Coordinates of N, CA and C and ligand atoms in Angstrom, one line a residue:
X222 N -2.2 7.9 9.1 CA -2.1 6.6 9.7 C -1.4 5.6 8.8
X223 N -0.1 5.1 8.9 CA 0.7 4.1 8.2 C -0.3 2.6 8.5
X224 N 0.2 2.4 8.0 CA -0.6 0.7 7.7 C 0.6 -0.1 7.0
X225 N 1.0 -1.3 7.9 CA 1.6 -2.5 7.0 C 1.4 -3.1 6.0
X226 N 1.9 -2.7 4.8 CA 1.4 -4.0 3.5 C 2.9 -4.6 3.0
X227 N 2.4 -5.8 2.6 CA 3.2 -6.7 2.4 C 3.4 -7.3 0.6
X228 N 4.8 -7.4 0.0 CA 4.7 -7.3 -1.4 C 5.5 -8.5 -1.1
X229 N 5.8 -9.2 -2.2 CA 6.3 -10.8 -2.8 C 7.4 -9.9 -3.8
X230 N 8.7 -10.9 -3.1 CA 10.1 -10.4 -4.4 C 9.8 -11.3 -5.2
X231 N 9.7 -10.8 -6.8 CA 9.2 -11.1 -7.8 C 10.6 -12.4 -8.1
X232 N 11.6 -12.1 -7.8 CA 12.5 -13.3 -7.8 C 12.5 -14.7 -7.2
X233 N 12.5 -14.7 -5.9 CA 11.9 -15.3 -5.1 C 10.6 -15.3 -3.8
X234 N 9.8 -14.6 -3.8 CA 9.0 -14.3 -3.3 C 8.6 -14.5 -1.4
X235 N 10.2 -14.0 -1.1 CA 10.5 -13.6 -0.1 C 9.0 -12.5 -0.1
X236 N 8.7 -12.1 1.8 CA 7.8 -11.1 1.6 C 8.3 -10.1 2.5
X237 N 8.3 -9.2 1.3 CA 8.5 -8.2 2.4 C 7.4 -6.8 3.2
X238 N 7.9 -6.2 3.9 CA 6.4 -4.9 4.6 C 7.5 -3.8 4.5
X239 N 6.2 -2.8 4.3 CA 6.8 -1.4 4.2 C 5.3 -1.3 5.4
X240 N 5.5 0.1 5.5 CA 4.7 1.0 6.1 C 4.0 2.1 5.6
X241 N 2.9 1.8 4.9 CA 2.4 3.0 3.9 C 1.5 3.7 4.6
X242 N 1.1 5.0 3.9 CA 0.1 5.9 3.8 C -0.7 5.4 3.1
X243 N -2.1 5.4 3.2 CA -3.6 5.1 2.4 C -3.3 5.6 1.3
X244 N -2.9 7.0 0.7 CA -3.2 7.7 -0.3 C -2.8 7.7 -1.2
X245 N -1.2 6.2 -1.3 CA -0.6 5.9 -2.3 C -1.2 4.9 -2.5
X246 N -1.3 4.7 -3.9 CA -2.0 3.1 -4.9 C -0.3 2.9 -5.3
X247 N -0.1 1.1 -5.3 CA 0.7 0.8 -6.1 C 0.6 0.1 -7.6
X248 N 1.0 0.5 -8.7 CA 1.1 0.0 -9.6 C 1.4 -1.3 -10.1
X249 N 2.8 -1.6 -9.3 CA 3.2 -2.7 -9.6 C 4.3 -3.3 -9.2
X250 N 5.0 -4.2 -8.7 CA 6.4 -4.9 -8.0 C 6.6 -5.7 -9.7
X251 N 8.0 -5.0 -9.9 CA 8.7 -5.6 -11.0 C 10.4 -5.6 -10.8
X252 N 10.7 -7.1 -11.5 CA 12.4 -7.1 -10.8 C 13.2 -5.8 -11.8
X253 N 12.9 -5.1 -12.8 CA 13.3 -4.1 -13.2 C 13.1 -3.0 -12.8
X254 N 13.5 -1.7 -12.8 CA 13.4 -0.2 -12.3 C 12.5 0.1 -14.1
X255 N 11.2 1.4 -13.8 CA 10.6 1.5 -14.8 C 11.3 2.9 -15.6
X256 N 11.7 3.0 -16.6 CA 12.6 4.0 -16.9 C 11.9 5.3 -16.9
X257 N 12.9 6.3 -16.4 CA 12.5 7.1 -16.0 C 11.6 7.3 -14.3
X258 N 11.7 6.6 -13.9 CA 10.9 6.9 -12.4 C 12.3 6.6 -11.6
X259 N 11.9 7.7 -10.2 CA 13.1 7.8 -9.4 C 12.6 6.7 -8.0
X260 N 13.6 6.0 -7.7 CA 12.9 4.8 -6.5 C 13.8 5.4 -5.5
X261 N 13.6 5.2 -4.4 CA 14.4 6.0 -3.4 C 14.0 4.1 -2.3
X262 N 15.5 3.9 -1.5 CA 15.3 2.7 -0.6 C 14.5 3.0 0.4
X263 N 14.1 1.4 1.3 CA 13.2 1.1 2.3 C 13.9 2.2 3.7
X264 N 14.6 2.7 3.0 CA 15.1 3.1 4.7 C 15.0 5.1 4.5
X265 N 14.6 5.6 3.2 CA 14.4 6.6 3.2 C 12.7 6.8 2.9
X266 N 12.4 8.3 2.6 CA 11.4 9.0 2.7 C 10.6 8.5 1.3
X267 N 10.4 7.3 2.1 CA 9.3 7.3 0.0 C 8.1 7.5 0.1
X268 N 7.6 8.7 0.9 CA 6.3 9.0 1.1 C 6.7 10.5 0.2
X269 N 7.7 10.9 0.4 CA 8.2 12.0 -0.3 C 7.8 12.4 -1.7
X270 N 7.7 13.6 -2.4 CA 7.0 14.1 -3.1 C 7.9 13.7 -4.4
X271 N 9.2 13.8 -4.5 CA 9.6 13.3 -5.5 C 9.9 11.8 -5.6
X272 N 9.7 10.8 -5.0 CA 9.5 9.6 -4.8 C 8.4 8.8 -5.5
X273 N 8.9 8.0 -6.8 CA 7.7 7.4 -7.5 C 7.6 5.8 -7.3
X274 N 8.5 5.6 -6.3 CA 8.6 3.8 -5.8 C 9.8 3.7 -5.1
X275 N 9.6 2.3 -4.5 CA 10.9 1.9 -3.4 C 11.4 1.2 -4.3
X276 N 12.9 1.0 -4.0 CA 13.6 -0.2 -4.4 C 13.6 -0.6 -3.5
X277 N 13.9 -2.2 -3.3 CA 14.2 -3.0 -2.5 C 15.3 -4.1 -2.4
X278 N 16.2 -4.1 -1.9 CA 17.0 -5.3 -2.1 C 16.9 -6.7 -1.4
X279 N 16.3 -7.6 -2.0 CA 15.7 -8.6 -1.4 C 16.7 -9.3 0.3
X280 N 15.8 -9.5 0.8 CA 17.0 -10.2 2.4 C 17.7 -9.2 3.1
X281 N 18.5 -7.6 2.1 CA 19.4 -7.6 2.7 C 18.8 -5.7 3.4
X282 N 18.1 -4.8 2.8 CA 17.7 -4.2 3.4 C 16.9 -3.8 4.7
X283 N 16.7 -4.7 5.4 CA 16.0 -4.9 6.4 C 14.3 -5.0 6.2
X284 N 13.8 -5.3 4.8 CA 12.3 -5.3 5.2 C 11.3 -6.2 5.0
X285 N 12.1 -7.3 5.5 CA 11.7 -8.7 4.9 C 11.1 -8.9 6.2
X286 N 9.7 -9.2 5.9 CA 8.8 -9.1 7.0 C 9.0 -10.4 8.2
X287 N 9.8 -11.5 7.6 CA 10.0 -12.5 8.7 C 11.7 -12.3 8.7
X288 N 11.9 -11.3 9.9 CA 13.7 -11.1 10.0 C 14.6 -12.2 10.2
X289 N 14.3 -13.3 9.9 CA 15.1 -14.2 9.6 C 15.0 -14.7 8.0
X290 N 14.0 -14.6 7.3 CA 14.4 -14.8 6.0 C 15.7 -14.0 5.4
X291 N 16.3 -14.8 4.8 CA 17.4 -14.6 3.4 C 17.5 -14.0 2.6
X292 N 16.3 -14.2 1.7 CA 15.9 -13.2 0.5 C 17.1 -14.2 -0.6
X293 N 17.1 -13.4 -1.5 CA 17.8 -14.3 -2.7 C 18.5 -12.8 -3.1
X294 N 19.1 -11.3 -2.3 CA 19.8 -10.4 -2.5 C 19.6 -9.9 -3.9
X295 N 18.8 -9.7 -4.8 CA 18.4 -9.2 -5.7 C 17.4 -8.0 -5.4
X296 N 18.0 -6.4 -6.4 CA 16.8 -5.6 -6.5 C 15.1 -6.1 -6.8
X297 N 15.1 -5.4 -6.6 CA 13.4 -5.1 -7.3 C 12.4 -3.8 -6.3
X298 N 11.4 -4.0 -7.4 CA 11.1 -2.1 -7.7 C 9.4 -2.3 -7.1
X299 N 9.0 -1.3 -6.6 CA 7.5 -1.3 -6.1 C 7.7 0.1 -6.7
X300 N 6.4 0.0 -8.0 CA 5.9 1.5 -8.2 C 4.6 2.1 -7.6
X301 N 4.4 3.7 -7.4 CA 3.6 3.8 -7.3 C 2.6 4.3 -8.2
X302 N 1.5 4.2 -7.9 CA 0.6 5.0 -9.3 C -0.1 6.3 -8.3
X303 N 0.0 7.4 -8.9 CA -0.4 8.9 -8.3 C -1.6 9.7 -9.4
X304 N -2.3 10.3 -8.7 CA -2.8 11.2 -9.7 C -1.8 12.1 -10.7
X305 N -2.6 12.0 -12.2 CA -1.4 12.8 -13.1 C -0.8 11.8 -13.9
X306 N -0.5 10.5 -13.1 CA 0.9 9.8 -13.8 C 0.2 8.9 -14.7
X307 N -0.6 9.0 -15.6 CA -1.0 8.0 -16.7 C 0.0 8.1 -17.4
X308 N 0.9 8.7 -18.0 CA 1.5 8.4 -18.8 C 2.6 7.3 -18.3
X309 N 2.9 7.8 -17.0 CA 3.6 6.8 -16.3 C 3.7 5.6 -16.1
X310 N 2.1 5.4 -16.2 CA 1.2 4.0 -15.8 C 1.3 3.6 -16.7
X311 N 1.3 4.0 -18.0 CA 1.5 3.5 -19.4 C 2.3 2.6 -19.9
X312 N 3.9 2.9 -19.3 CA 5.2 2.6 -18.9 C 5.2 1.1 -18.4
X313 N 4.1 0.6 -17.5 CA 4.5 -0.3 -17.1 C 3.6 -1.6 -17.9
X314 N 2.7 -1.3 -18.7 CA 2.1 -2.0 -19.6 C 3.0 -2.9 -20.3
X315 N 2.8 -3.7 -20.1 CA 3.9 -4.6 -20.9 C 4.4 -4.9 -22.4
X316 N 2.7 -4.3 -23.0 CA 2.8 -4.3 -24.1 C 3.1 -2.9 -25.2
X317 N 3.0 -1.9 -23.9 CA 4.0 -0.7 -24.6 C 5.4 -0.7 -24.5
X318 N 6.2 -1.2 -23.3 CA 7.3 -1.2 -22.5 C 8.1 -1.3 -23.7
X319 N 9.0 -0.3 -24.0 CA 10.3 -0.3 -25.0 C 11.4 -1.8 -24.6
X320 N 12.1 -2.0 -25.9 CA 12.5 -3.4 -25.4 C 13.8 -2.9 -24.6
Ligands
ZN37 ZN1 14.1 -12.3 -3.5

């Protein structure tokens, strides 16, 4: 059963909805991609097995929950956190994050 949730573009905090599964935790919405993780767009399969986050392009992808907002056209990244991926999760720590 999908369920609407709603994330804030870290740029301007336009909001946008995806349609998730329960079974994914998210980690975290950052205007950077976390190196090494593969993001796949709002309009593909990111329920998908090799899928570790969406990108989003703010306004212009379609998932801006009020379809007349704008957006400010800038990426940004929703990770997810999965069983297994601590190391992953590590990555997004700000205080390990390579410069
Ligand atoms: Zn934005």
């Amino acid at each position: 059963m999908a369920t609407p949730v709603t994330y804030y573009c870290p740029h301007c905090e336009t909001v946008v909805e995806l349609q998730r599964e329960g079974y994914l935790a998210d980690k975290s919405v950052t205007p950077y991609p976390l190196e090494g993780w593969n993001y796949v767009p709002v309009e593909a399969d990111y329920a998908a097995d090799d899928a570790d986050g969406v990108r989003f392009v703010c306004g212009s992808d379609g998932s801006a929950r009020d379809p007349g907002a704008d957006g400010c056209g800038k990426p940004f990244y929703l990770s997810f956190v999965r069983p297994g991926t601590t190391d992953a999760g590590a990555a997004v720590d700000p205080t390990t994050r390579p410069k």
